[in-house]
mmCIF file of C-alpha atoms in Angstrom:
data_model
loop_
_atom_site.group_PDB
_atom_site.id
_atom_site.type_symbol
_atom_site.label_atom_id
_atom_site.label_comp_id
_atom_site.label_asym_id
_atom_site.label_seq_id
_atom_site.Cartn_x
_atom_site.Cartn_y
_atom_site.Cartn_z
ATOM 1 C CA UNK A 1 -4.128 51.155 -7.932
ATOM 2 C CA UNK A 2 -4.741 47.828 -8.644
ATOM 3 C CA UNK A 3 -5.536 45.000 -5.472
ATOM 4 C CA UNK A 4 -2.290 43.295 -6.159
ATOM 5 C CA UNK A 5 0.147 46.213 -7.272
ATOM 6 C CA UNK A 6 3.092 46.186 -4.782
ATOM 7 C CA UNK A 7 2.304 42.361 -3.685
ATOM 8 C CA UNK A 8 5.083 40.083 -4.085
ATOM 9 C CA UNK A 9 3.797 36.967 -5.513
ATOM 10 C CA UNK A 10 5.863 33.462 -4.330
ATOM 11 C CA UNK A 11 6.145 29.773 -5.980
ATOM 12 C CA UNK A 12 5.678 27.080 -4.748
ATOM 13 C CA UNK A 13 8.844 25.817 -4.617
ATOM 14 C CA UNK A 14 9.574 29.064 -2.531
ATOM 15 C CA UNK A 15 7.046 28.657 -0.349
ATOM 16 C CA UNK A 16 7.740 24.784 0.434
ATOM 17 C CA UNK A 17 11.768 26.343 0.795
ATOM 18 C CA UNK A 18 10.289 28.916 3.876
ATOM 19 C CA UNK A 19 9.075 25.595 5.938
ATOM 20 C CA UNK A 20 12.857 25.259 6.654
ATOM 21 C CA UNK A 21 14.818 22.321 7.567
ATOM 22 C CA UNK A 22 11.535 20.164 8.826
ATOM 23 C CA UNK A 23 10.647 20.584 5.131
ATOM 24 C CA UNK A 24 13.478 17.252 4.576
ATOM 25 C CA UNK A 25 12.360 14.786 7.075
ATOM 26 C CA UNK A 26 8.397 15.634 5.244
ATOM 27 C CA UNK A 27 9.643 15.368 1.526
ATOM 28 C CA UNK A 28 11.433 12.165 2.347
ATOM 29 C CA UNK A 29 7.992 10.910 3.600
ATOM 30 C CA UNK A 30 6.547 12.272 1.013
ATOM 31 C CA UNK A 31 8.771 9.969 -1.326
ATOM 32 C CA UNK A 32 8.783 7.243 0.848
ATOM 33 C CA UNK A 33 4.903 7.267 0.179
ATOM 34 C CA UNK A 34 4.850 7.597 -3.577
ATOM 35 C CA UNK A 35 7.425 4.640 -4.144
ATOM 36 C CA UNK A 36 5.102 2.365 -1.625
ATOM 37 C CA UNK A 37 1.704 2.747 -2.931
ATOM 38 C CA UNK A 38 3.218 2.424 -6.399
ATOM 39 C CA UNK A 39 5.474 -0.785 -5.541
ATOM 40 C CA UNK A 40 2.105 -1.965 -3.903
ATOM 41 C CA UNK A 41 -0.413 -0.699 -6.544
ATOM 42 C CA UNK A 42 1.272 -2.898 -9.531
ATOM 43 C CA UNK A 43 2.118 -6.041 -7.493
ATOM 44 C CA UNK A 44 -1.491 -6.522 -6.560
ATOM 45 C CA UNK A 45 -2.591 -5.494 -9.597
ATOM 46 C CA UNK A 46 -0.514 -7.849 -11.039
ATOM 47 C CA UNK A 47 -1.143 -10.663 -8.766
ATOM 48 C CA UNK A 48 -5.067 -10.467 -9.257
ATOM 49 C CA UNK A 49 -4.688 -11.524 -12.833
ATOM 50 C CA UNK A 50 -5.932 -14.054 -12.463
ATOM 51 C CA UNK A 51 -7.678 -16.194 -15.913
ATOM 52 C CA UNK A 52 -11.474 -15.973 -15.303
ATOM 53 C CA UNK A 53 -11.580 -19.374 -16.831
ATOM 54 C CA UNK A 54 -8.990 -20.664 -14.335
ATOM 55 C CA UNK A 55 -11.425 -22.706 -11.951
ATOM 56 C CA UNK A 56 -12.989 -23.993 -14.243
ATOM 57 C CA UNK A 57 -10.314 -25.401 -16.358
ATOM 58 C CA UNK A 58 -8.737 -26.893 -12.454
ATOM 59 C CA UNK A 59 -12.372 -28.342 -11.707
ATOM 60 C CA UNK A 60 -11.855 -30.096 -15.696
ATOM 61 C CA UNK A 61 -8.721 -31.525 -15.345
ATOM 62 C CA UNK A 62 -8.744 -32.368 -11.608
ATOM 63 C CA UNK A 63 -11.926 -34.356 -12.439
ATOM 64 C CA UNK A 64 -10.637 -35.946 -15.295
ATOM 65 C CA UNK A 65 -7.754 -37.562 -13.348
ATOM 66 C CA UNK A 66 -5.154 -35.574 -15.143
ATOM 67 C CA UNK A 67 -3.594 -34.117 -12.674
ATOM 68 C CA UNK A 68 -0.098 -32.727 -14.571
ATOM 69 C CA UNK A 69 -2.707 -31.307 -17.087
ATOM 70 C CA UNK A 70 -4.111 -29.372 -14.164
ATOM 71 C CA UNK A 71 -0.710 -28.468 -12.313
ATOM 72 C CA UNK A 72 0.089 -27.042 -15.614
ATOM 73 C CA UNK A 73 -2.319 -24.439 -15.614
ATOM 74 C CA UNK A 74 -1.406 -23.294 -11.975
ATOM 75 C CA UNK A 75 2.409 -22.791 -13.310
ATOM 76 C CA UNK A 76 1.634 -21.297 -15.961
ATOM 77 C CA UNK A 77 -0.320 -19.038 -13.683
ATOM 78 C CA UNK A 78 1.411 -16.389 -12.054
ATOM 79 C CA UNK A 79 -0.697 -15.746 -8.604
ATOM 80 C CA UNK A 80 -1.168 -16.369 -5.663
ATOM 81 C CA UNK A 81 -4.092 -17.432 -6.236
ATOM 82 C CA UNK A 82 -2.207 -19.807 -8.939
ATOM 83 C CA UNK A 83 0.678 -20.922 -6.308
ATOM 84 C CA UNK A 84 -1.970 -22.051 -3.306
ATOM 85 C CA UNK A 85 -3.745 -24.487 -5.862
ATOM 86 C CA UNK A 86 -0.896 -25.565 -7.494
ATOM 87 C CA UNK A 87 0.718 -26.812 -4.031
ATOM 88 C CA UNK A 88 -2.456 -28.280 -3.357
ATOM 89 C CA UNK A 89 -2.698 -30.109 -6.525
ATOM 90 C CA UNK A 90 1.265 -31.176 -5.962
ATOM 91 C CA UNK A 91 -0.309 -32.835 -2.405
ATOM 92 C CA UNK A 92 -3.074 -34.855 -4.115
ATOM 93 C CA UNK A 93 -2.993 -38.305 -2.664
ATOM 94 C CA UNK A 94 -1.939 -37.490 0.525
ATOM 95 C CA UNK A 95 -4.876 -36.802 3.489
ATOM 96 C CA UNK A 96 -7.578 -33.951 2.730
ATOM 97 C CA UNK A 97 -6.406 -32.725 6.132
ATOM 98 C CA UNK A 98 -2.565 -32.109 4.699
ATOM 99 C CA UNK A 99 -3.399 -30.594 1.716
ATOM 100 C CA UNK A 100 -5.558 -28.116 3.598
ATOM 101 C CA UNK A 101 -2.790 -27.526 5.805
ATOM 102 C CA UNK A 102 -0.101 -27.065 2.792
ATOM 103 C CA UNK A 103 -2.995 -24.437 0.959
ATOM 104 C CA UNK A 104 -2.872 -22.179 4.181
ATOM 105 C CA UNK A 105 0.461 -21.974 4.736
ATOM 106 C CA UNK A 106 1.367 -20.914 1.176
ATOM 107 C CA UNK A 107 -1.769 -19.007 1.729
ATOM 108 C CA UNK A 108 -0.050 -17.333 4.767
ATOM 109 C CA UNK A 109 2.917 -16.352 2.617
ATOM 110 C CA UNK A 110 1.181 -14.892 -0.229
ATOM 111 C CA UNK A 111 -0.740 -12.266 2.330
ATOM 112 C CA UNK A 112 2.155 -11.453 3.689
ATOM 113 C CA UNK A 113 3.930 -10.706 0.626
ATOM 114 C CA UNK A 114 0.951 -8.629 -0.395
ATOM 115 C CA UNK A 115 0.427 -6.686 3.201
ATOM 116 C CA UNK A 116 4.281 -5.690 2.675
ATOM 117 C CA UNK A 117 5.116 -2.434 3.473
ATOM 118 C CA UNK A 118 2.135 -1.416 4.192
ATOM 119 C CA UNK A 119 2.414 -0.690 8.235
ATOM 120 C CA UNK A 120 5.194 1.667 6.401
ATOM 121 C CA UNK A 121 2.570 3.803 4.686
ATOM 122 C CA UNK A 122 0.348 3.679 7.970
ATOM 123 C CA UNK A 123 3.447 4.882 10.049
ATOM 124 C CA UNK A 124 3.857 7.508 7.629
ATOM 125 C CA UNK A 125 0.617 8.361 7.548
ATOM 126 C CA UNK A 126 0.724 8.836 11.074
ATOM 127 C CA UNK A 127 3.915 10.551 11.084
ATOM 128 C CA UNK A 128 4.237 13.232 8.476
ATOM 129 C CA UNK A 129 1.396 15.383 10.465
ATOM 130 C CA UNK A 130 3.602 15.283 13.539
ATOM 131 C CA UNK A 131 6.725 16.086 11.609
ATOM 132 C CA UNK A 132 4.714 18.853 10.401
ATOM 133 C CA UNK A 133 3.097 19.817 14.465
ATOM 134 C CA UNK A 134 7.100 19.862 15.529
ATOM 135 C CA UNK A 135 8.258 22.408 12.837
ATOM 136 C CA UNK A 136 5.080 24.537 14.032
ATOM 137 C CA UNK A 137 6.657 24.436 17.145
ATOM 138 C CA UNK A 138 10.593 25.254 16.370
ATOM 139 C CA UNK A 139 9.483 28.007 13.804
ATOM 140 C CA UNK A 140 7.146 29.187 16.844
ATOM 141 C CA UNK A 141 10.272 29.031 19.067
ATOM 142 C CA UNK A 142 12.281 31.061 16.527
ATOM 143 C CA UNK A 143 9.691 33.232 15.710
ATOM 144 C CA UNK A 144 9.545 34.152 19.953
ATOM 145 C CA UNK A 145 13.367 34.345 20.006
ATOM 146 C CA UNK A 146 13.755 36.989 17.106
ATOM 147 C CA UNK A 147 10.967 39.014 18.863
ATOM 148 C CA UNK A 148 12.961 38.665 22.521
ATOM 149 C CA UNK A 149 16.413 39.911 20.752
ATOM 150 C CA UNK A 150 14.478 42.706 19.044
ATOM 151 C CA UNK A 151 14.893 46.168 20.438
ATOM 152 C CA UNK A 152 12.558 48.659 20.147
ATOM 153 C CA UNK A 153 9.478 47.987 17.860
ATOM 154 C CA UNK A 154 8.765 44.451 16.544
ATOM 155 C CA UNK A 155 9.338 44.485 12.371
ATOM 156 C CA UNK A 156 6.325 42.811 11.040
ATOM 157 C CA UNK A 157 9.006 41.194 8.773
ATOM 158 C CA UNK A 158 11.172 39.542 11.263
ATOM 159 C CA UNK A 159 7.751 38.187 12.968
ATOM 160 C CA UNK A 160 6.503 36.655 9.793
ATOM 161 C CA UNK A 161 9.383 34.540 8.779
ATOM 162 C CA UNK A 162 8.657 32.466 12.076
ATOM 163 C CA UNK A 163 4.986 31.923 11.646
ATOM 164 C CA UNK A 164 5.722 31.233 7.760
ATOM 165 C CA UNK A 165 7.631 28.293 8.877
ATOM 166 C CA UNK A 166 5.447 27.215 11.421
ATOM 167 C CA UNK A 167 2.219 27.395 8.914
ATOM 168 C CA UNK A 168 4.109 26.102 6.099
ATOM 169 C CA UNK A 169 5.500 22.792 7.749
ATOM 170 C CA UNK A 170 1.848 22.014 9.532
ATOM 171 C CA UNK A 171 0.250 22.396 5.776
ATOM 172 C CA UNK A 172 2.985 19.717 4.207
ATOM 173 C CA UNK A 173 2.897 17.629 7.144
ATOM 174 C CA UNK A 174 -1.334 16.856 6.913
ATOM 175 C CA UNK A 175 -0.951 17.273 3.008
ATOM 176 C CA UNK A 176 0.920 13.954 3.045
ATOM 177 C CA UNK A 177 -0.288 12.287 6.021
ATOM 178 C CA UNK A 178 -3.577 12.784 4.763
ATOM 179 C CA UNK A 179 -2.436 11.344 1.180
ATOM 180 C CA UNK A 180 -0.694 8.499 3.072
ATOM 181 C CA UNK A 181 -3.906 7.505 4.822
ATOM 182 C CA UNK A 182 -6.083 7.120 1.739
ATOM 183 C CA UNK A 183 -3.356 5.361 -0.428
ATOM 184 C CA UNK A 184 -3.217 2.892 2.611
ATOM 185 C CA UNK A 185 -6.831 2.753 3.608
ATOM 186 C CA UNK A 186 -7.410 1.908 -0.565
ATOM 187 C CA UNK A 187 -4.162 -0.859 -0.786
ATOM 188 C CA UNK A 188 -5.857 -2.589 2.259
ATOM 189 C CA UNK A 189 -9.229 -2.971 0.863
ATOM 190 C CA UNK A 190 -7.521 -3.998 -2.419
ATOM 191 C CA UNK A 191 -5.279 -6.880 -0.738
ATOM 192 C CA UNK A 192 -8.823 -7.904 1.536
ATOM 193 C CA UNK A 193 -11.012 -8.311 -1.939
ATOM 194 C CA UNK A 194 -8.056 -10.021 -3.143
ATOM 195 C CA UNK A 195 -7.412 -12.620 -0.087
ATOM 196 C CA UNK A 196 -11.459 -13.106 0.040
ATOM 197 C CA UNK A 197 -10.721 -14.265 -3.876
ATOM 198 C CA UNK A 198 -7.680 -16.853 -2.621
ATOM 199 C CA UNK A 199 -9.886 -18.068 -0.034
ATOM 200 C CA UNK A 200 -12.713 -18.641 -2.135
ATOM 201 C CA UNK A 201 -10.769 -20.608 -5.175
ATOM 202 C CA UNK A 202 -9.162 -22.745 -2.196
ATOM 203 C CA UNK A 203 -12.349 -23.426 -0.373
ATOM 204 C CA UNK A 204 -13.567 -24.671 -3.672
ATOM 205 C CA UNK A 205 -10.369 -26.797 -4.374
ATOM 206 C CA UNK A 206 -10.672 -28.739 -1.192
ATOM 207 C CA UNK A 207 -14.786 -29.413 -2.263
ATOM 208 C CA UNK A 208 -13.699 -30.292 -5.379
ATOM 209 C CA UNK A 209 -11.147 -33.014 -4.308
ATOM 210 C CA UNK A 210 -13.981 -34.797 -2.602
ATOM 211 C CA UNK A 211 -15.868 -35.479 -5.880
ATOM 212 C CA UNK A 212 -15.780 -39.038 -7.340
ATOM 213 C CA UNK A 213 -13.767 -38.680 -10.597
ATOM 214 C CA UNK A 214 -14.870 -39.208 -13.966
ATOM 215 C CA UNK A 215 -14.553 -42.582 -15.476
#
């Protein structure tokens, strides 16, 4: 006879189904995760498009006096990255202190933008593994009561079904809080290289606007 003769094989949607009801709460994170880090993924991909000829064409036109020219550019660039210099470029004439000021804040709301949602991931992260540690528990619980109510001899069976919730919830639950942690740890060191990039092009606004112009 064959190893596996006799041995009922199970899918995987079958097995996920034997985790029980705490299997809804850990799917729902388990979406909850996927739509974030994909939401998150392609808006800072999106927003560190940034032209690699784009200081360089601001440090032209600033220096040249033309001013709209430069503007121009920033509009026509879709970033935050675009957005801090163009308000700084709007704020030209006023004091170096003030247009410092007016970089930061739209600084301020461009990192926010990007760090949205992302505590969410974190909390999931954090949760789905407890989610999974509580249907240990119940399916523990349930796996004690059957054995309590059972007279006689304890069916193998009736003991299984218990501990096949219990296992099966604690395996989803650290499958996706462990997948929640790395998609957040990476999205965070994607927005930091990105903010390091809007602080640099600022810093080197403000030292530009204290060149003499071109005559």
């Amino acid at each position: 006879m064959e190893p596996s003769e006799g041995l009922e094989t199970i899918s995987f949607l079958e097995l996920m189904m034997q985790g029980g009801y705490m299997m809804i709460p850990i799917l729902l994170l388990w979406a909850g995760a996927i739509y974030i880090f994909v939401e998150r993924i392609l808006l800072i991909r999106n927003s560190s498009q940034t032209p690699d000829n784009f200081r360089e064409n601001i440090r032209d036109r600033v220096l040249a006096g033309d001013v709209q020219g430069a503007r121009a550019i920033c509009l026509q660039t879709d970033t935050p990255v675009g957005r801090m210099i163009e308000k700084g470029i709007s704020r030209i004439g006023q004091p170096l202190k003030n247009i410092e000021v007016s970089i930061e804040n739209i600084g301020k709301v461009e990192v926010y933008r990007l760090e949205k949602n992302l505590s969410m991931l974190a909390t999931i992260s954090g949760a789905a593994p407890m989610m999974g540690f509580l249907g240990t528990v119940t399916g523990m619980i349930q796996a004690f009561i059957s054995i309590a109510q059972e007279e006689g001899a304890v069916s193998p069976k009736l003991l299984s079904s218990g501990i096949y919730e219990a296992m099966v919830t604690t395996a989803a639950g650290l499958f996706v809080g462990i997948l929640a942690y790395l998609g957040y740890n990476y999205l965070v060191s994607r927005v930091q290289k990105l903010v390091h990039r809007m602080e640099t092009t600022a810093i080197d606004f403000v030292d530009l606007l204290q060149e003499p112009q071109r005559k």
